[in-house]
Coordinates of C-alpha atoms in Angstrom, one line a residue:
X30 CA 154.6 97.1 146.6
X31 CA 154.2 98.3 150.2
X32 CA 156.4 96.9 153.0
X33 CA 153.2 95.6 154.7
X34 CA 152.6 93.1 151.8
X35 CA 156.2 91.8 151.9
X36 CA 156.4 87.8 152.5
X37 CA 159.2 85.7 153.6
X38 CA 159.5 84.0 150.2
X39 CA 159.8 87.5 148.4
X40 CA 162.5 88.5 150.8
X41 CA 164.5 85.4 150.6
X42 CA 164.9 85.7 146.8
X43 CA 167.2 88.7 147.3
X44 CA 170.9 88.7 146.7
X45 CA 172.7 90.1 149.8
X46 CA 176.4 91.4 149.3
X47 CA 177.9 89.4 152.1
X48 CA 181.4 90.0 150.8
X49 CA 181.0 93.7 150.8
X50 CA 180.0 93.6 154.4
X51 CA 183.2 91.6 155.1
X52 CA 185.4 94.0 153.4
X53 CA 183.8 97.0 155.4
X54 CA 184.5 94.8 158.4
X55 CA 180.8 94.5 159.4
X56 CA 181.1 90.7 159.5
X57 CA 184.2 88.6 160.0
X58 CA 185.8 86.1 157.6
X59 CA 184.3 83.2 159.7
X60 CA 180.7 84.8 159.4
X61 CA 181.2 84.9 155.7
X62 CA 182.2 81.3 155.4
X63 CA 179.1 80.3 157.4
X64 CA 176.7 82.5 155.4
X65 CA 178.1 81.1 152.1
X66 CA 177.5 77.6 153.3
X67 CA 174.0 78.5 154.6
X68 CA 172.6 80.9 152.2
X69 CA 170.4 79.8 149.3
X70 CA 170.7 76.0 150.1
X71 CA 167.9 73.6 150.3
X72 CA 166.1 73.1 153.6
X73 CA 167.3 69.6 154.2
X74 CA 170.9 70.9 153.9
X75 CA 170.3 73.9 156.2
X76 CA 168.6 71.6 158.6
X77 CA 171.9 69.5 158.7
X78 CA 174.0 72.5 159.3
X79 CA 171.9 73.7 162.1
X80 CA 172.0 70.3 163.7
X81 CA 175.8 70.1 163.4
X82 CA 176.5 73.7 164.3
X83 CA 173.4 75.6 165.2
X84 CA 174.7 78.1 167.7
X85 CA 177.4 79.5 165.4
X86 CA 174.8 80.3 162.7
X87 CA 172.6 81.9 165.4
X88 CA 175.6 83.9 166.5
X89 CA 176.1 85.2 162.9
X90 CA 172.5 86.1 162.4
X91 CA 172.4 88.0 165.7
X92 CA 175.7 89.8 165.1
X93 CA 174.4 90.9 161.7
X94 CA 171.1 92.4 163.3
X95 CA 173.2 94.3 165.8
X96 CA 175.8 95.7 163.5
X97 CA 174.1 96.2 160.2
X98 CA 171.0 98.6 159.8
X99 CA 170.4 98.3 156.0
X100 CA 166.7 97.5 155.8
X101 CA 166.9 95.0 153.0
X102 CA 169.4 92.9 154.9
X103 CA 167.7 93.0 158.3
X104 CA 164.6 91.8 156.6
X105 CA 166.5 89.0 154.9
X106 CA 168.2 87.8 158.2
X107 CA 164.7 88.1 160.1
X108 CA 163.3 85.9 157.2
X109 CA 166.1 83.4 157.6
X110 CA 165.5 83.1 161.3
X111 CA 161.6 83.0 161.0
X112 CA 162.1 80.2 158.4
X113 CA 164.4 78.2 160.7
X114 CA 162.1 78.4 163.6
X115 CA 158.8 77.9 161.6
X116 CA 160.3 74.5 160.3
X117 CA 161.3 73.6 163.9
X118 CA 160.4 75.9 166.8
X119 CA 162.7 73.8 169.2
X120 CA 165.5 75.6 167.5
X121 CA 164.7 78.6 169.6
X122 CA 166.9 76.9 172.3
X123 CA 169.9 77.6 170.2
X124 CA 169.7 81.3 171.1
X125 CA 170.3 80.3 174.7
X126 CA 173.4 78.1 174.0
X127 CA 176.2 78.6 176.5
X128 CA 178.7 79.4 173.7
X129 CA 176.8 82.5 172.9
X130 CA 177.1 85.9 174.6
X131 CA 175.0 86.2 177.6
X132 CA 171.6 87.6 177.0
X133 CA 172.8 89.5 173.8
X134 CA 170.4 87.6 171.6
X135 CA 167.4 89.5 172.8
X136 CA 168.6 93.0 172.1
X137 CA 168.2 93.5 168.3
X138 CA 164.7 92.0 168.2
X139 CA 163.6 94.2 171.1
X140 CA 164.9 97.3 169.4
X141 CA 163.5 96.3 165.8
X142 CA 160.1 95.7 167.5
X143 CA 159.6 99.6 167.6
X144 CA 161.9 100.9 164.8
X145 CA 161.3 98.7 161.8
X146 CA 158.6 98.6 159.1
X147 CA 155.7 96.1 159.6
X148 CA 157.5 93.1 158.1
X149 CA 160.4 93.7 160.6
X150 CA 158.2 94.3 163.5
X151 CA 156.2 91.2 162.9
X152 CA 159.0 88.9 162.4
X153 CA 160.8 90.4 165.5
X154 CA 157.8 89.8 167.6
X155 CA 157.3 86.2 166.7
X156 CA 160.9 85.4 166.9
X157 CA 161.5 87.2 170.2
X158 CA 158.3 85.4 171.6
X159 CA 159.7 82.1 170.7
X160 CA 163.2 82.7 171.9
X161 CA 162.1 84.2 175.4
X162 CA 159.7 81.3 175.9
X163 CA 162.5 78.7 175.0
X164 CA 165.0 80.3 177.7
X165 CA 166.0 77.5 180.2
X166 CA 163.7 77.8 183.2
X167 CA 166.3 76.2 185.5
X168 CA 168.5 79.3 184.7
X169 CA 165.9 81.5 185.9
X170 CA 165.5 79.7 189.1
X171 CA 169.3 79.9 189.6
X172 CA 169.3 83.6 188.9
X173 CA 166.3 84.3 191.2
X174 CA 168.1 82.7 194.0
X175 CA 171.1 85.1 193.4
X176 CA 173.6 82.3 192.9
X177 CA 175.1 83.8 189.7
X178 CA 177.3 87.0 189.9
X179 CA 175.7 88.7 187.2
X180 CA 172.0 87.5 188.2
X181 CA 170.6 91.0 188.3
X182 CA 171.4 92.1 184.9
X183 CA 170.2 88.7 183.6
X184 CA 166.8 89.0 185.3
X185 CA 166.5 92.7 184.3
X186 CA 167.2 91.7 180.7
X187 CA 164.6 88.9 180.6
X188 CA 162.1 91.2 182.4
X189 CA 162.8 94.0 180.0
X190 CA 162.1 91.8 177.0
X191 CA 158.8 90.5 178.5
X192 CA 157.8 94.2 179.5
X193 CA 158.8 95.4 175.8
X194 CA 156.8 92.7 174.3
X195 CA 153.7 93.4 176.4
X196 CA 153.9 97.1 175.7
X197 CA 154.1 96.3 172.0
X198 CA 151.1 93.9 172.1
X199 CA 149.0 96.7 173.9
X200 CA 150.1 99.5 171.4
X201 CA 149.2 97.2 168.4
X202 CA 145.7 96.4 170.1
X203 CA 145.0 100.1 170.6
X204 CA 146.4 101.4 167.3
X205 CA 147.4 98.6 164.8
X206 CA 150.4 99.4 162.6
X207 CA 148.9 97.0 159.9
X208 CA 145.2 96.8 159.3
X209 CA 145.0 93.1 159.0
X210 CA 148.0 91.5 160.7
X211 CA 148.8 93.6 163.8
X212 CA 146.0 92.3 166.1
X213 CA 146.2 88.6 165.0
X214 CA 150.2 88.8 165.5
X215 CA 149.9 90.3 168.8
X216 CA 147.2 88.1 170.0
X217 CA 149.0 84.9 168.9
X218 CA 152.3 85.9 170.7
X219 CA 150.5 87.1 173.8
X220 CA 148.7 83.6 174.0
X221 CA 152.2 82.0 173.9
X222 CA 153.6 84.1 176.6
X223 CA 150.5 84.5 179.1
X224 CA 151.6 81.1 180.4
X225 CA 154.2 83.0 182.4
X226 CA 152.9 84.6 185.6
X227 CA 155.0 87.8 185.1
X228 CA 153.6 88.4 181.7
X229 CA 150.0 88.2 183.3
X230 CA 151.0 90.7 185.7
X231 CA 152.6 93.0 183.1
X232 CA 149.4 92.7 180.8
X233 CA 147.2 93.7 183.7
X234 CA 149.3 96.6 184.8
X235 CA 149.5 97.7 181.2
X236 CA 145.5 98.0 181.2
X237 CA 145.6 95.3 178.4
X238 CA 142.7 93.1 179.5
X239 CA 140.0 95.5 178.5
X240 CA 141.7 95.5 175.0
X241 CA 140.7 91.8 174.5
X242 CA 137.1 92.2 175.3
X243 CA 136.0 93.7 171.9
X244 CA 137.7 90.6 170.1
X245 CA 135.4 88.1 172.0
X246 CA 132.7 87.8 169.5
X247 CA 131.2 85.0 167.3
X248 CA 133.3 84.2 164.2
X249 CA 132.7 82.8 160.7
X250 CA 135.8 82.8 158.7
X251 CA 138.8 80.6 159.3
X252 CA 141.1 83.6 160.2
X253 CA 138.5 85.2 162.5
X254 CA 138.0 81.8 164.2
X255 CA 141.5 81.5 164.9
X256 CA 141.7 85.1 166.2
X257 CA 138.8 84.3 168.4
X258 CA 140.3 81.1 169.6
X259 CA 143.5 82.7 170.6
X260 CA 141.8 85.7 172.2
X261 CA 139.8 83.3 174.3
X262 CA 143.0 81.3 175.0
X263 CA 144.4 84.6 176.5
X264 CA 141.3 85.1 178.6
X265 CA 141.5 81.5 179.9
X266 CA 145.0 82.1 181.0
X267 CA 144.2 85.3 182.5
X268 CA 141.3 83.5 184.5
X269 CA 144.1 81.9 186.7
X270 CA 145.2 85.2 187.8
X271 CA 143.2 87.2 190.4
X272 CA 144.0 90.8 189.4
X273 CA 142.9 90.0 185.9
X274 CA 139.6 88.3 187.2
X275 CA 138.9 91.6 188.8
X276 CA 139.1 93.3 185.4
X277 CA 137.1 90.7 183.6
X278 CA 134.4 91.2 186.4
X279 CA 134.0 94.9 185.6
X280 CA 133.7 94.4 181.9
X281 CA 131.4 92.8 179.3
X282 CA 133.4 89.8 179.1
X283 CA 130.9 87.2 180.5
X284 CA 128.1 88.0 178.1
X285 CA 130.5 87.8 175.1
X286 CA 131.9 84.6 176.2
X287 CA 128.4 83.2 176.6
X288 CA 127.4 84.5 173.3
X289 CA 130.6 82.7 171.8
X290 CA 130.0 79.4 173.5
X291 CA 126.3 79.6 172.5
X292 CA 127.0 80.1 168.7
X293 CA 130.3 78.4 168.1
X294 CA 130.5 75.0 166.4
X295 CA 134.6 74.8 166.6
X296 CA 135.3 72.3 169.4
X297 CA 138.6 74.1 170.3
X298 CA 136.6 77.5 170.7
X299 CA 134.0 75.9 172.8
X300 CA 136.5 74.0 174.8
X301 CA 138.7 76.9 175.8
X302 CA 135.5 79.1 176.6
X303 CA 134.0 76.3 178.7
X304 CA 137.2 76.0 180.7
X305 CA 137.3 79.7 181.3
X306 CA 133.7 79.7 182.5
X307 CA 134.6 76.9 184.9
X308 CA 137.5 78.9 186.3
X309 CA 135.2 81.9 186.7
X310 CA 132.2 80.2 188.2
X311 CA 133.3 80.5 191.8
X312 CA 134.7 84.0 191.5
X313 CA 132.8 86.9 192.9
X314 CA 129.4 87.4 191.3
X315 CA 130.3 85.4 188.0
X316 CA 128.1 82.4 189.1
X317 CA 125.1 84.6 189.7
X318 CA 125.6 86.3 186.3
X319 CA 125.8 83.0 184.6
X320 CA 122.5 82.0 185.8
X321 CA 121.1 85.3 184.7
X322 CA 122.6 84.7 181.3
X323 CA 120.9 81.5 180.8
X324 CA 124.0 79.2 181.1
X325 CA 122.1 76.3 182.7
X326 CA 120.2 75.8 179.4
X327 CA 123.3 76.5 177.2
X328 CA 125.1 73.8 179.2
X329 CA 122.5 71.3 178.7
X330 CA 122.4 72.1 174.8
X331 CA 126.2 71.6 174.7
X332 CA 126.2 68.3 176.7
X333 CA 123.7 66.9 174.1
X334 CA 126.3 67.4 171.4
X335 CA 128.9 64.9 170.4
X336 CA 132.1 66.3 171.6
X337 CA 135.4 64.1 171.5
X338 CA 137.3 66.0 174.2
X339 CA 137.0 64.5 177.7
X340 CA 138.2 67.7 179.5
X341 CA 135.3 69.6 177.8
X342 CA 132.8 67.0 179.0
X343 CA 134.1 67.1 182.4
X344 CA 134.1 70.8 182.6
X345 CA 130.5 71.0 181.4
X346 CA 129.5 68.6 184.2
X347 CA 131.4 70.8 186.6
X348 CA 129.7 73.9 185.4
X349 CA 126.3 72.3 185.6
X350 CA 126.8 71.4 189.3
X351 CA 128.4 74.8 190.0
X352 CA 125.4 76.7 188.4
X353 CA 122.8 74.6 190.4
X354 CA 124.7 75.6 193.7
X355 CA 124.5 79.3 192.4
X356 CA 120.6 79.0 191.9
X357 CA 120.4 77.8 195.5
X358 CA 122.5 80.7 196.8
X359 CA 120.6 83.1 194.6
X360 CA 117.4 82.2 196.5
X361 CA 118.5 83.9 199.6
X362 CA 117.4 87.3 200.9
X363 CA 120.8 88.7 201.1
X364 CA 121.3 88.3 197.3
X365 CA 118.0 89.8 196.8
X366 CA 118.6 92.7 199.0
X367 CA 121.9 93.5 197.2
X368 CA 120.1 93.4 193.8
X369 CA 117.3 95.9 195.0
X370 CA 119.8 98.2 196.8
X371 CA 122.0 98.5 193.7
X372 CA 118.9 99.0 191.6
X373 CA 120.0 96.2 189.3
X374 CA 116.4 94.5 189.1
X375 CA 116.2 91.7 186.5
X376 CA 114.3 88.6 186.1
X377 CA 116.7 86.4 188.2
X378 CA 115.2 83.1 189.5
X379 CA 114.3 84.2 193.0
X380 CA 111.6 86.6 191.8
X381 CA 109.4 83.9 190.6
X382 CA 110.5 81.4 193.1
X383 CA 107.5 80.6 195.5
X384 CA 109.9 79.1 198.1
X385 CA 111.9 82.4 198.3
X386 CA 108.7 84.3 199.1
X387 CA 107.4 81.7 201.6
X388 CA 110.7 81.7 203.4
X389 CA 111.5 85.4 203.2
X390 CA 108.4 87.6 203.4
X391 CA 109.1 88.5 207.0
X392 CA 112.6 89.7 206.1
X393 CA 110.9 92.5 204.3
X394 CA 110.1 94.0 207.6
X395 CA 113.7 94.8 208.5
X396 CA 114.8 98.4 209.0
X397 CA 111.3 99.7 208.8
X398 CA 110.5 97.9 205.4
X399 CA 113.6 99.3 203.9
X400 CA 113.5 97.1 200.9
X401 CA 109.8 97.9 200.2
X402 CA 110.6 101.6 200.3
X403 CA 113.4 101.1 197.8
X404 CA 111.1 99.3 195.4
X405 CA 108.5 102.0 195.6
X406 CA 111.2 104.5 195.0
X407 CA 112.2 102.7 191.9
X408 CA 108.7 103.0 190.7
X409 CA 109.2 106.7 190.9
X410 CA 112.6 107.1 189.7
X411 CA 113.7 104.3 187.3
X412 CA 113.6 104.9 183.5
X413 CA 114.5 101.1 182.9
X414 CA 111.3 99.3 181.8
X415 CA 112.7 95.8 183.1
X416 CA 113.5 97.2 186.7
X417 CA 109.9 98.8 186.8
X418 CA 108.2 95.5 185.7
X419 CA 110.3 93.5 188.2
X420 CA 109.6 96.1 191.0
X421 CA 105.8 95.8 190.4
X422 CA 105.8 92.1 190.4
X423 CA 107.9 91.9 193.7
X424 CA 105.4 94.3 195.4
X425 CA 102.6 92.0 194.2
X426 CA 104.5 88.9 195.5
X427 CA 104.8 90.6 198.9
X428 CA 101.0 91.4 199.0
X429 CA 100.3 87.7 198.3
X430 CA 102.6 86.2 200.7
X431 CA 102.6 88.5 203.8
X432 CA 99.5 88.4 205.8
X433 CA 99.4 92.2 206.0
X434 CA 101.1 92.8 202.7
X435 CA 98.0 94.7 201.3
X436 CA 98.0 97.2 204.2
X437 CA 101.8 97.7 204.3
X438 CA 102.0 98.4 200.5
X439 CA 99.1 100.7 200.7
X440 CA 100.6 102.7 203.6
X441 CA 103.8 103.1 201.4
X442 CA 101.6 104.8 198.8
X443 CA 102.4 102.3 196.2
X444 CA 99.0 102.3 194.7
X445 CA 99.1 105.7 193.2
X446 CA 102.3 104.9 191.5
X447 CA 101.0 101.6 190.2
X448 CA 98.1 103.5 188.7
X449 CA 100.3 105.8 186.8
X450 CA 102.4 102.8 185.5
X451 CA 99.3 101.0 184.1
X452 CA 99.6 103.6 181.2
X453 CA 103.3 102.9 180.6
X454 CA 104.4 102.3 176.9
X455 CA 106.1 99.0 177.8
X456 CA 103.7 96.1 177.8
X457 CA 105.7 94.1 180.6
X458 CA 105.4 97.2 182.9
X459 CA 101.7 97.6 182.3
X460 CA 101.1 93.9 182.9
X461 CA 102.8 93.7 186.2
X462 CA 101.4 97.0 187.3
X463 CA 97.9 95.7 186.8
X464 CA 98.8 92.5 188.7
X465 CA 99.8 94.4 191.7
X466 CA 96.8 96.7 191.7
X467 CA 94.6 93.6 191.3
X468 CA 96.3 92.0 194.4
X469 CA 96.0 95.2 196.3
X470 CA 92.2 95.4 195.8
X471 CA 91.7 91.6 196.2
X472 CA 94.0 91.2 199.4
X473 CA 95.9 88.1 200.2
X474 CA 92.8 85.8 200.4
X475 CA 92.4 86.0 196.6
X476 CA 95.7 87.2 195.4
X477 CA 97.1 83.6 195.0
X478 CA 94.4 83.0 192.1
X479 CA 96.2 85.8 190.2
X480 CA 99.0 84.4 188.2
X481 CA 101.6 86.2 185.9

């Protein structure tokens, strides 16, 4: 059996020679007594021991992991700790008891993250994430104020742990040690730790945001749904951190999030994605992109479903209002100008909005008809059928709404280019090129009778 297939149950069936370790002075007589009392006992009995003298048992476990390097024993002690914390995660606080040596409890797990087999790595990661999350925050505040004499070493220790964990997460997401467990383990622990601002910063600095994007995709099996949920939870936590938002803006995160929310039936997945979209709505160009991706209709469809979560319903209402505001903002010449100058022409709402053309046709005269000239250039240079179709349509709209539109567009030599595009292989392009030619020949007086 490969190490990757080891389970906690299998490991805990081993007999560990504690007496031999005492004879060789790797553990003390007191350690041996505690281990005999704890090892191979029913869970209820162990729970009582931990309630009565938890820090002492934790000290023994940590000491063994520091002093003993035999793989079977390391696996066994990690399994004991994992079992203890799985039964009651609050026991992670025992590792921070005042009776324990300062910060020594982190060291063995941090070392084993990189040096052990997969069983050891996975257990060390889970345990370390729980322990560091359970550290007293008041202690952090004290230390950051420099009130403790050894504050520097303590802060460095916690920062080193968090940095080590984030580096391990990123390493697993790039090149998994275990084909089926590495990514779920890394994402699950990351979701726990991203609540901390310092972890968000470390993850962004480690270029980790882009590693999450491929994992945002519709899921069907129970395992893949849980991974999707925890990935989206990570993205939601990162959506509160400005540097992370910049990374999300330059990736394919938004289309993927919209695909997930459109297709998912799991309420917890829909909830965390909707809360993420609400956070991103007012940031940069996210609002405009959401309109382009059809979010207004998706929100309507989601609102029609019977959700039990009040936060989800409130967020849907907020997104609905925010998207409406963005549609209003989109119908401005500045936004249109930006779209044309960047060459990112698409069927965004303003192109077919009569109010936009009525209010803005004179703005096309700016800078010697700069925008019209760029549209004509797109007809010559673009290989994107969508951009060509939109450019043809916009020129036809200008002809319809501007009193001298026909003359201006003719002077810009657009007619010759339109004639070529009427033979284009894409039906959308030929349709809009034909519309523009018709309006060129008919002029503004009759152009309004021609509809798309």
